[in-house]
Short mmCIF file of C-alpha atoms and ligand atoms in Angstrom, two decimals:
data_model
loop_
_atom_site.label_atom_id
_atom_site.label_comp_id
_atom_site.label_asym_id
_atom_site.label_seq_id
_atom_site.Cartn_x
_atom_site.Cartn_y
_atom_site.Cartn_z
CA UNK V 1 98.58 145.56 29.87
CA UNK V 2 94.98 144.61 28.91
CA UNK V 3 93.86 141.34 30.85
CA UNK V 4 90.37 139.75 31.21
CA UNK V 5 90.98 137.85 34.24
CA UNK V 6 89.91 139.63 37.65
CA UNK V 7 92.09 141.00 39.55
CA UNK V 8 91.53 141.53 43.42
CA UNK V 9 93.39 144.44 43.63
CA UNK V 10 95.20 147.23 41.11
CA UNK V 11 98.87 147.48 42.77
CA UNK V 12 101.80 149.22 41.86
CA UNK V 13 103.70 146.73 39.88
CA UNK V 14 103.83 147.34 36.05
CA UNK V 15 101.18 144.59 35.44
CA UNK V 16 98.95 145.77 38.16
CA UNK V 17 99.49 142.79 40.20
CA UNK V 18 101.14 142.97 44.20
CA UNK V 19 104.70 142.92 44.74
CA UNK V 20 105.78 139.70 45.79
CA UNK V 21 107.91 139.89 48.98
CA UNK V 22 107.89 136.56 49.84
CA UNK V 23 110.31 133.21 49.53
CA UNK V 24 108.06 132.62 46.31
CA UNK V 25 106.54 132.40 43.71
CA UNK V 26 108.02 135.55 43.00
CA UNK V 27 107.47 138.90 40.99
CA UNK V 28 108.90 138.62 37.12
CA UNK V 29 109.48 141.60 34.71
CA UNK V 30 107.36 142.58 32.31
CA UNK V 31 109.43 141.01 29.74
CA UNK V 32 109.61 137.59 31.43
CA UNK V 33 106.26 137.54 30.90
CA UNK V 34 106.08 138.23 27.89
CA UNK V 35 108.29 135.60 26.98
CA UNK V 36 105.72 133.55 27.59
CA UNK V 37 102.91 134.51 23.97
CA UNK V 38 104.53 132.01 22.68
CA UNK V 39 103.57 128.16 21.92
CA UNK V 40 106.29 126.00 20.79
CA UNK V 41 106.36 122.35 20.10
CA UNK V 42 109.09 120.55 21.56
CA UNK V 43 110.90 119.12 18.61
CA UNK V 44 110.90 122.78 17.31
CA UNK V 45 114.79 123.61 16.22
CA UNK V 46 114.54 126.79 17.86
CA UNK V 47 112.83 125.62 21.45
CA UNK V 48 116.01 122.75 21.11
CA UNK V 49 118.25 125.29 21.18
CA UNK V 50 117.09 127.67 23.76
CA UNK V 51 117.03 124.47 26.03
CA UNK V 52 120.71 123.79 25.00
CA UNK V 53 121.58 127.35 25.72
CA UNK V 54 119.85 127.59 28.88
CA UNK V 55 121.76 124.37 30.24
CA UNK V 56 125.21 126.12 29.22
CA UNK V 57 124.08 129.47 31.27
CA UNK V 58 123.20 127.25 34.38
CA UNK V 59 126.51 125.66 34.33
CA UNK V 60 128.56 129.06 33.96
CA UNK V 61 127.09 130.31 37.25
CA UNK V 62 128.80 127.86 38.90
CA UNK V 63 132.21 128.15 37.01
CA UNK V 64 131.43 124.30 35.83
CA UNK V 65 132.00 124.32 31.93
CA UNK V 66 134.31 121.49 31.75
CA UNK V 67 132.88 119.45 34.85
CA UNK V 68 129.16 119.99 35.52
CA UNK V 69 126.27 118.96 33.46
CA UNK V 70 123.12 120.59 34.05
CA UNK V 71 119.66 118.34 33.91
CA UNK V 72 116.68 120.36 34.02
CA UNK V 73 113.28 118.75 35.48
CA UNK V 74 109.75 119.38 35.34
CA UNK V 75 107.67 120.70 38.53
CA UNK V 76 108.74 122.92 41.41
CA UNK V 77 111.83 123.31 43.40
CA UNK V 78 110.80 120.31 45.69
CA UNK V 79 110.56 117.90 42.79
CA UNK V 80 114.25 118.34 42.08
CA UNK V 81 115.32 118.44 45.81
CA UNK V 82 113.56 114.85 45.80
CA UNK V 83 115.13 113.74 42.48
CA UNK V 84 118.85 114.89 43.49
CA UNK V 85 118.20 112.62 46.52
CA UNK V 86 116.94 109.33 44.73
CA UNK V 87 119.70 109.98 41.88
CA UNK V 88 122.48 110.49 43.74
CA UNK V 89 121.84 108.39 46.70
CA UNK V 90 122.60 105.18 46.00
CA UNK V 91 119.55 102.51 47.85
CA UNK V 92 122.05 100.95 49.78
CA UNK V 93 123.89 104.46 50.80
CA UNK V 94 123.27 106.93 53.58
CA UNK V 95 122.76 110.40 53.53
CA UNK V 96 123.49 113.25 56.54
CA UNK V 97 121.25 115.74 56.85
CA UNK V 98 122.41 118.87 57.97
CA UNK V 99 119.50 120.68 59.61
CA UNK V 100 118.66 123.99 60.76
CA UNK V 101 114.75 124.94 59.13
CA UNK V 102 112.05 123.27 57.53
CA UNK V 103 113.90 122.79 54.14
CA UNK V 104 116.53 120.08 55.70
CA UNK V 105 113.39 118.41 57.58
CA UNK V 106 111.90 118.51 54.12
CA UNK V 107 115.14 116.51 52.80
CA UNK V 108 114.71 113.73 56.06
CA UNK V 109 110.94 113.52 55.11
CA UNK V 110 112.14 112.73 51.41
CA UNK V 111 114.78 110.16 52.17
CA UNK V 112 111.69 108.39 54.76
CA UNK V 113 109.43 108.71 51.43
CA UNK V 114 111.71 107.40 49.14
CA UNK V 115 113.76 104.29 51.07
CA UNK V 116 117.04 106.04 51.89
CA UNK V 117 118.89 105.98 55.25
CA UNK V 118 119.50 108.84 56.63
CA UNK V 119 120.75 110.45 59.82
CA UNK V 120 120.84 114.31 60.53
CA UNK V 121 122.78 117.18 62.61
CA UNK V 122 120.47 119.45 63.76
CA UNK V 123 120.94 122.95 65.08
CA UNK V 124 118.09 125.73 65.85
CA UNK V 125 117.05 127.54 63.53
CA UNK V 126 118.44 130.64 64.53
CA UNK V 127 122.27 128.97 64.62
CA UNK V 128 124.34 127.93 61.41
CA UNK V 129 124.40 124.52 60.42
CA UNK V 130 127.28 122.36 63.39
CA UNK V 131 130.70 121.62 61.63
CA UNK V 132 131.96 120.26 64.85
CA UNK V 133 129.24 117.71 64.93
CA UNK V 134 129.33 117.38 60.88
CA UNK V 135 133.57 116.45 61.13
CA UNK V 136 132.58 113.82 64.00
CA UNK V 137 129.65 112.03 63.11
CA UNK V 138 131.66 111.34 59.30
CA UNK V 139 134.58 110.16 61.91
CA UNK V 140 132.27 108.08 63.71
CA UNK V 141 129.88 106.58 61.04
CA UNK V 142 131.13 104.95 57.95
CA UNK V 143 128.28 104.04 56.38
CA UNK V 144 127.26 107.80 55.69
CA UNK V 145 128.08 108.23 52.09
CA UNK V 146 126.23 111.48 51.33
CA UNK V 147 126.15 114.78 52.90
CA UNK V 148 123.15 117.09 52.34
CA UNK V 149 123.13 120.76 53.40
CA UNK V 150 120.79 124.13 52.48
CA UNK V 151 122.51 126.74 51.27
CA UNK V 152 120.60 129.96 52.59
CA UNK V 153 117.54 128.15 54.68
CA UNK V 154 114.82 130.01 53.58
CA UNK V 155 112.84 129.06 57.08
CA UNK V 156 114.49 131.66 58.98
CA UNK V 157 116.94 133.52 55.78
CA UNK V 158 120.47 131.81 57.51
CA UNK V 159 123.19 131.81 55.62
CA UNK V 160 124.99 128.31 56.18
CA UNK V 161 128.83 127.97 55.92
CA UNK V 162 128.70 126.00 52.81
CA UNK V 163 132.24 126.68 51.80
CA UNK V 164 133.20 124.76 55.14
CA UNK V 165 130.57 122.34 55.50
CA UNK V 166 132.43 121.21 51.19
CA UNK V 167 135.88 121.06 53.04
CA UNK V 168 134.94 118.71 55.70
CA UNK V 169 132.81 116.71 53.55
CA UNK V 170 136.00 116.30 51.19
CA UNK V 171 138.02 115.22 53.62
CA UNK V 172 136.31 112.34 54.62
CA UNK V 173 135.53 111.48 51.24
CA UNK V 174 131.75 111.49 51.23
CA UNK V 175 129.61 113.19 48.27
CA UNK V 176 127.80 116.57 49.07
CA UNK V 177 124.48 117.30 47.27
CA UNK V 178 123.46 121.14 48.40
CA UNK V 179 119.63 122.88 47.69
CA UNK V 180 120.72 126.31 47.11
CA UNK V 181 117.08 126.96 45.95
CA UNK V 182 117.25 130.72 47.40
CA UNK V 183 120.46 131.41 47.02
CA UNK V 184 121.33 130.17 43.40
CA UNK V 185 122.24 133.28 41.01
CA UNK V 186 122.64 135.51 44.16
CA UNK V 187 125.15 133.64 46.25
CA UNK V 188 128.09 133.28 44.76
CA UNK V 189 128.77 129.00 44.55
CA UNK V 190 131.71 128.10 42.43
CA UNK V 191 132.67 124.56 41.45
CA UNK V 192 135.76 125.40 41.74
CA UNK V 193 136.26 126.34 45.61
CA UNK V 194 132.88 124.13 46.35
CA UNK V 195 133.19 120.36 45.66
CA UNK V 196 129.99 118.83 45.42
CA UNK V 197 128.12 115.85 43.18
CA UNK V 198 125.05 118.01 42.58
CA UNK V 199 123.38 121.54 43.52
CA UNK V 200 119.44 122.12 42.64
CA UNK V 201 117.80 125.04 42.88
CA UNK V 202 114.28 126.60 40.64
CA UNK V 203 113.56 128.95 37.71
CA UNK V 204 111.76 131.66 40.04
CA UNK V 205 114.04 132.38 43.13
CA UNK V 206 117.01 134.30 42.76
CA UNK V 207 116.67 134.07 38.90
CA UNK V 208 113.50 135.72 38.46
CA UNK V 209 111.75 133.27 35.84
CA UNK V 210 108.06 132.18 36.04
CA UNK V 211 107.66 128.90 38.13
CA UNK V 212 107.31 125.40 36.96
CA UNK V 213 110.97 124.14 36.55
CA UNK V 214 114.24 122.98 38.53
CA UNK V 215 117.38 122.34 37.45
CA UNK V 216 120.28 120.29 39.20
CA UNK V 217 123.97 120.73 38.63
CA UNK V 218 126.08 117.60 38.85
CA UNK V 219 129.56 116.33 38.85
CA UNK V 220 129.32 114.68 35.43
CA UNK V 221 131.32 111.71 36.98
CA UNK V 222 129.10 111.69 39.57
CA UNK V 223 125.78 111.85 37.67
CA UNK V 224 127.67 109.10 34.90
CA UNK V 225 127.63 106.47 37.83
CA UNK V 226 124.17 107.30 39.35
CA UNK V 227 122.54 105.22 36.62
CA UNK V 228 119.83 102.76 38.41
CA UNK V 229 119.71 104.02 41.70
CA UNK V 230 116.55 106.48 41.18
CA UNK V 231 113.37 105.30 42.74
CA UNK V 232 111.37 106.98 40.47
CA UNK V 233 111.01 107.04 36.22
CA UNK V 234 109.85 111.03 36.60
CA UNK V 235 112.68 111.59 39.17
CA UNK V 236 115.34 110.10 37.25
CA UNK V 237 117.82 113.01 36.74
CA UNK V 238 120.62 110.25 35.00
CA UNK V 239 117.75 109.27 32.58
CA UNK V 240 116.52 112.63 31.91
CA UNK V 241 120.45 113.82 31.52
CA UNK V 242 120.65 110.78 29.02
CA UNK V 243 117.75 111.46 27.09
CA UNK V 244 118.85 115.18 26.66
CA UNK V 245 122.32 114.31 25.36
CA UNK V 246 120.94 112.26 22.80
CA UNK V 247 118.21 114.18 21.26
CA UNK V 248 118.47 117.84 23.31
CA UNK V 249 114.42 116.80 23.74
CA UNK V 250 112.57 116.31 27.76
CA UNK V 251 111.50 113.06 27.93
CA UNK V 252 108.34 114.61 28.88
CA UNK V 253 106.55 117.33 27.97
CA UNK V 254 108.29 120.09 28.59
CA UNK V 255 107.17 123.06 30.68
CA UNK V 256 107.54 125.66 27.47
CA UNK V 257 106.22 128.72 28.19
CA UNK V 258 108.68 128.55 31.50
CA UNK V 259 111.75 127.47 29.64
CA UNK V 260 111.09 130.99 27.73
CA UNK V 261 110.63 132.79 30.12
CA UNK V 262 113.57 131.33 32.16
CA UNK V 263 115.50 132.54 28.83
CA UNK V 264 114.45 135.98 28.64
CA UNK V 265 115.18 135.79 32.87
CA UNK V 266 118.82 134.94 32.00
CA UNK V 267 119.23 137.18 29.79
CA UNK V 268 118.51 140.07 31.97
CA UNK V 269 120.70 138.32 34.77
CA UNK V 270 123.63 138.60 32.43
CA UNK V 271 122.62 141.82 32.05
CA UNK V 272 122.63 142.82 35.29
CA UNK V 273 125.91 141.46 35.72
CA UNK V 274 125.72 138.14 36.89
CA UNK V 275 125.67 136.58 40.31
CA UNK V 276 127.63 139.68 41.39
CA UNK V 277 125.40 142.32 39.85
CA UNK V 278 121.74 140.11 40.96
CA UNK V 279 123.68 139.78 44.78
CA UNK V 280 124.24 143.29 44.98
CA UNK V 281 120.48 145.00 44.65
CA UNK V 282 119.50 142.02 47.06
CA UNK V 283 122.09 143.27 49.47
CA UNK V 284 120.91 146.75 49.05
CA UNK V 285 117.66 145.66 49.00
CA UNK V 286 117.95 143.76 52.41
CA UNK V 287 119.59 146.61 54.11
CA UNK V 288 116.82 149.46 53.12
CA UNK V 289 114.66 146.96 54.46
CA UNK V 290 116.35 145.88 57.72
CA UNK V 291 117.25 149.88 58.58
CA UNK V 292 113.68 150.76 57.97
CA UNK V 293 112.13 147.68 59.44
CA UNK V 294 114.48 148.60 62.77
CA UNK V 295 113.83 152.41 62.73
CA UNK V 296 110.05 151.90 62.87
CA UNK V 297 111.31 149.38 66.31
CA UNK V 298 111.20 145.45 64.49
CA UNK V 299 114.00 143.22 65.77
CA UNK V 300 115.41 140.74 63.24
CA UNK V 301 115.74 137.18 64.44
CA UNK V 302 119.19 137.12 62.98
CA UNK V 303 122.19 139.02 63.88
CA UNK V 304 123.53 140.94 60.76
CA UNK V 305 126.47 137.97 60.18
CA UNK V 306 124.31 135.65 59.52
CA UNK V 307 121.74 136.88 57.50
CA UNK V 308 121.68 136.13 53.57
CA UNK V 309 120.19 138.92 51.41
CA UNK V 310 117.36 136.43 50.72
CA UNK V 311 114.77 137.47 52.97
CA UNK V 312 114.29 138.53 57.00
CA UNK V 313 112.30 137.19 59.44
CA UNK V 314 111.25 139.51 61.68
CA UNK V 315 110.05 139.24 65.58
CA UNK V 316 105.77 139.55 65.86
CA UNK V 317 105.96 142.98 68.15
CA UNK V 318 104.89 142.09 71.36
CA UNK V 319 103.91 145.34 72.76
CA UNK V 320 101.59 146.88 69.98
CA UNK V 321 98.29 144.94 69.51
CA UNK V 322 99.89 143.44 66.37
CA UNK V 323 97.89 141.18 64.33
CA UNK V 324 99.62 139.09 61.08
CA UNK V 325 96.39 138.90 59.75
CA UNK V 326 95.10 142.33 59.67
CA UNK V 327 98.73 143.18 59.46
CA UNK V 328 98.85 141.12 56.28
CA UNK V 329 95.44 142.09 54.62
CA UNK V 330 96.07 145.68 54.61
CA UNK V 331 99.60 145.21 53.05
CA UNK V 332 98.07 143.16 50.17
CA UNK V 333 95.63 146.21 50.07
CA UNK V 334 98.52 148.30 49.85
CA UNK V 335 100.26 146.41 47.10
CA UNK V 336 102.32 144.49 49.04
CA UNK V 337 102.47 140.64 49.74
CA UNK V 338 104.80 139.33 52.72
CA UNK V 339 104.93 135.97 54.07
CA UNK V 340 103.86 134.24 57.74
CA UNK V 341 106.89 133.22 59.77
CA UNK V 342 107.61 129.33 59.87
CA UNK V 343 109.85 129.44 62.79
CA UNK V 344 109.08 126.72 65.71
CA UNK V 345 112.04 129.33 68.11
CA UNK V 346 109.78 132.44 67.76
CA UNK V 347 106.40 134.18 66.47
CA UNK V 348 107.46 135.70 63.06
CA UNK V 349 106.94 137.08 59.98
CA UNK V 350 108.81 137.52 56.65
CA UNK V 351 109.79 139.91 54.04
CA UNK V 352 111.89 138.61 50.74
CA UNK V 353 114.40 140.93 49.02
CA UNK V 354 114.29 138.73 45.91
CA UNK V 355 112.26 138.83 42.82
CA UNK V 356 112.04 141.65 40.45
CA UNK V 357 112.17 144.38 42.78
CA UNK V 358 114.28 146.94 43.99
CA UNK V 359 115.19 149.71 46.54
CA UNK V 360 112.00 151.89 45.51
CA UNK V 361 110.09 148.82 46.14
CA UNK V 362 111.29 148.17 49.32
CA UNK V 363 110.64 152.02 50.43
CA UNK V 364 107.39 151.71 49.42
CA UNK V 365 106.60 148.57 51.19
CA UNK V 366 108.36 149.90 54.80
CA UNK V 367 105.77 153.26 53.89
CA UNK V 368 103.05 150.81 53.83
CA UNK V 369 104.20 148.73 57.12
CA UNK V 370 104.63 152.44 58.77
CA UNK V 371 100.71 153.74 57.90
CA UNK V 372 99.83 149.96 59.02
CA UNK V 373 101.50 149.91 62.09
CA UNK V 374 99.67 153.20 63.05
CA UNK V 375 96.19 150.78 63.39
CA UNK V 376 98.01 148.90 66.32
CA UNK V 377 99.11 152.01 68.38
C1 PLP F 401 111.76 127.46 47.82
C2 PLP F 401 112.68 126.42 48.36
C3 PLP F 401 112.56 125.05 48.01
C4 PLP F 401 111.52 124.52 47.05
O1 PLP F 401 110.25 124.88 47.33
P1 PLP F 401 109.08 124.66 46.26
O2 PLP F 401 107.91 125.24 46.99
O3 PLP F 401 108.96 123.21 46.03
O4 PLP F 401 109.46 125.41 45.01
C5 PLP F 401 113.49 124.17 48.52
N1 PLP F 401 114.47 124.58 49.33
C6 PLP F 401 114.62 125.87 49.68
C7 PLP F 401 115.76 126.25 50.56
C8 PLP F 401 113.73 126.83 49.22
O5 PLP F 401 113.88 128.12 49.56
#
C-alpha cells in the first residue's frame, strides 16, 4: 500500500508497519483498514444501520438477545470503564473493588474522581482476585451495592474467576459491573451463566478494530433504572442508550471511520468462528510463545492455570546483562513491538498474543528475541 506519511521502519506486516505485541493499540487487517476510505455523515441510512447491526453483534457475544442492550461510547476503553461506573452506581451507592493490577486501581481512582464510595479487596498481582474475602466483606457491609471486578487484568495477563466472583455477588444480591476490556470476544462471557448489570470492553482488543470506541453491555432493567445517577452529560450511558433507541443516531459525533472498521472487524470475527474460533489462535498463539519464550530460559510470572491467552509477562533475566531498552529498540528494529512490564511484585516485560496476528508471527518474534538475546551473552 502506497502511503506518504514516514514511516520509521519497513516491517513485516502487510502495511509495512511493526507487529503490535502489546495490550494495545493493536495490529488490524488490511481490510479493517480499509474500512476506513470512507466518510459518512451520521444521519446517513446506511451508517444508521451498520450502528444498529453492530449493537446486535455485541449483544450475541454474550448470549444477551432478549436481556442486554448494548450502548456504544465515544473515546477509549477507559472512558467507558468510567461511564459504567457513574451510570450504574447510584451517588448514594457503594461499589467493591476487586483488585489485583493497575486496571482495578484504575476503577478506585475513578470512583475518588467521580464522588462514589468505594471500598476494595486487594490481592497481589500475581494471585486471583479473594472470593473468601469478596463473600465476607458483602456479609459484613451492607451498604456495598456494587461489585466491580477485571476480567483478564491486563497488568500482569491473570485470568480472574469471574464465573465465581457472579455467584457470590448474586447471592448477596449486589449488582456486578465487570471490564473485560482484554478478554471480550476471546473469553468466553455468557449472560446466561454470568449475571451482571453491565460489561465494557473496546473496539481494538480482542476484536481487532481500529481504536476510538467502547461499548458497555447492560442488564436492560438495570440500565432502565440508572437514569440520573451519571455525573457526567458525555458519560451518560442511560442517555446515550436513550438517544439511540429513539433515532439509532450518537448524540455526538460519532467516531465513523472506527464504527466501520469495527464492522468489517466483526465480520471477520464471525468468520473466524466466534469467541471460540478468535480464543483458539490466542491460545495457540500464547503457547508458541510461552514454549519458545521458556526454551530460550524466560520464566513466566504466572503459573500456566492462571494465565489468560491475552498476553505474558515475563521475568527481566537476571543473569544476562539484559537491558528493556536496548532489548526493546532492536525488536522494533526487527519488526516487533512488545510492551514494559507494569508489575510493582517483579521487574518485567510483556508480550500480547492478541491483535491480528498469528502463530507465524509469534515464531518470528521469539527468532527476533533469540538473535537479540545473543547481544547480552
Ligand atoms: C486496555 C484496558 C483498559 C482500557 O485502556 P484504554 O487505554 O483506556 O483503552 C481497561 N481495562 C483493561 C483490563 C484493559 O486491558
Amino acid at each position: 500500500m502506497q502511503s506518504s506519511t514516514p514511516t520509521l521502519h519497513r516491517a513485516g506486516s502487510p502495511t509495512g508497519d511493526p507487529w503490535l505485541l502489546t495490550p494495545g493499540p493493536l495490529t488490524t487487517s488490511v481490510t479493517v483498514k480499509q474500512a476506513m476510505l470512507h466518510d459518512y455523515g451520521s444521519r446517513d441510512k446506511t451508517f444508521i444501520d451498520i450502528n444498529a447491526q453492530i449493537r446486535k453483534r455485541l449483544v450475541a457475544i454474550v448470549e444477551g438477545a432478549d436481556t442486554h442492550v448494548c450502548v456504544p461510547l465515544q473515546g477509549s476503553g477507559t472512558f467507558v470503564v468510567e461511564a459504567m461506573v457513574g451510570t450504574f452506581v447510584p451517588r448514594n451507592g457503594k461499589l467493591l473493588i476487586l483488585i489485583n493490577g493497575a486496571y482495578g486501581h484504575r476503577i478506585a481512582k475513578i470512583c475518588s474522581y467521580i464522588g462514589r464510595e468505594y471500598t476494595t479487596v486487594e490481592t497481589a498481582e500475581d494471585v486471583p482476585v479473594d472470593l473468601k474475602r469478596l463473600n465476607s466483606k458483602l456479609s459484613q457491609d451492607a451498604s456495598i451495592s456494587h461489585v466491580a471486578v477485571v476480567h483478564c487484568e491486563t497488568t500482569s495477563g491473570i485470568l480472574n474467576p469471574i464465573k465465581q466472583v457472579a455467584e457470590i455477588v448474586a447471592r448477596h444480591e449486589r449488582r456486578l459491573l465487570i471490564d473485560a476490556m482484554s478478554a471480550f470476544g476471546a473469553i468466553p462471557l455468557s449472560s446466561h451463566s454470568i449475571k451482571f448489570d453491565a460489561v465494557v470492553a473496546s473496539s481494538n482488543k480482542c476484536l481487532e478494530g481500529s481504536p476510538g470506541m467502547g461499548f458497555c453491555i447492560a442488564d436492560r432493567g438495570a440500565l432502565a433504572t440508572a437514569q440520573g445517577n451519571s455525573h457526567s452529560l458525555c458519560m451518560d450511558l442511560h442517555d446515550q442508550w436513550v438517544a439511540m433507541e429513539g433515532n439509532g443516531q450518537w448524540r455526538f459525533t460519532p467516531p465513523t471511520h472506527a464504527i466501520l472498521a469495527f464492522n468489517q472487524a466483526l465480520d471477520e470475527f464471525e468468520q473466524e468462528g466466534g469467541v471460540e474460533g478468535r480464543g483458539e489462535r490466542y491460545r495457540n498463539n500464547c503457547r508458541t510463545l510461552v514454549k519458545g519464550m521458556r526454551d530460550m530460559g524466560f520464566r513466566t510470572l504466572l503459573p500456566d492455570d492462571l494465565q489468560a491467552p491475552i498476553i505474558v509477562t515475563f521475568h527481566i533475566p537476571s543473569e544476562t546483562k539484559f537491558d528493556f531498552k536496548s532489548f526493546y529498540d532492536s525488536l522494533v528494529q526487527q519488526g516487533y513491538v512488545i510492551y514494559p512490564g507494569k508489575l510493582t511484585v517483579a521487574e518485567s516485560f510483556r508480550i500480547g498474543c492478541i491483535g491480528r496476528l498469528g502463530e507465524k508471527e509469534i515464531r518470528g518474534a521469539l527468532a527476533a528475541i533469540s538473535s537479540t538475546m545473543n547481544q547480552f551473552r
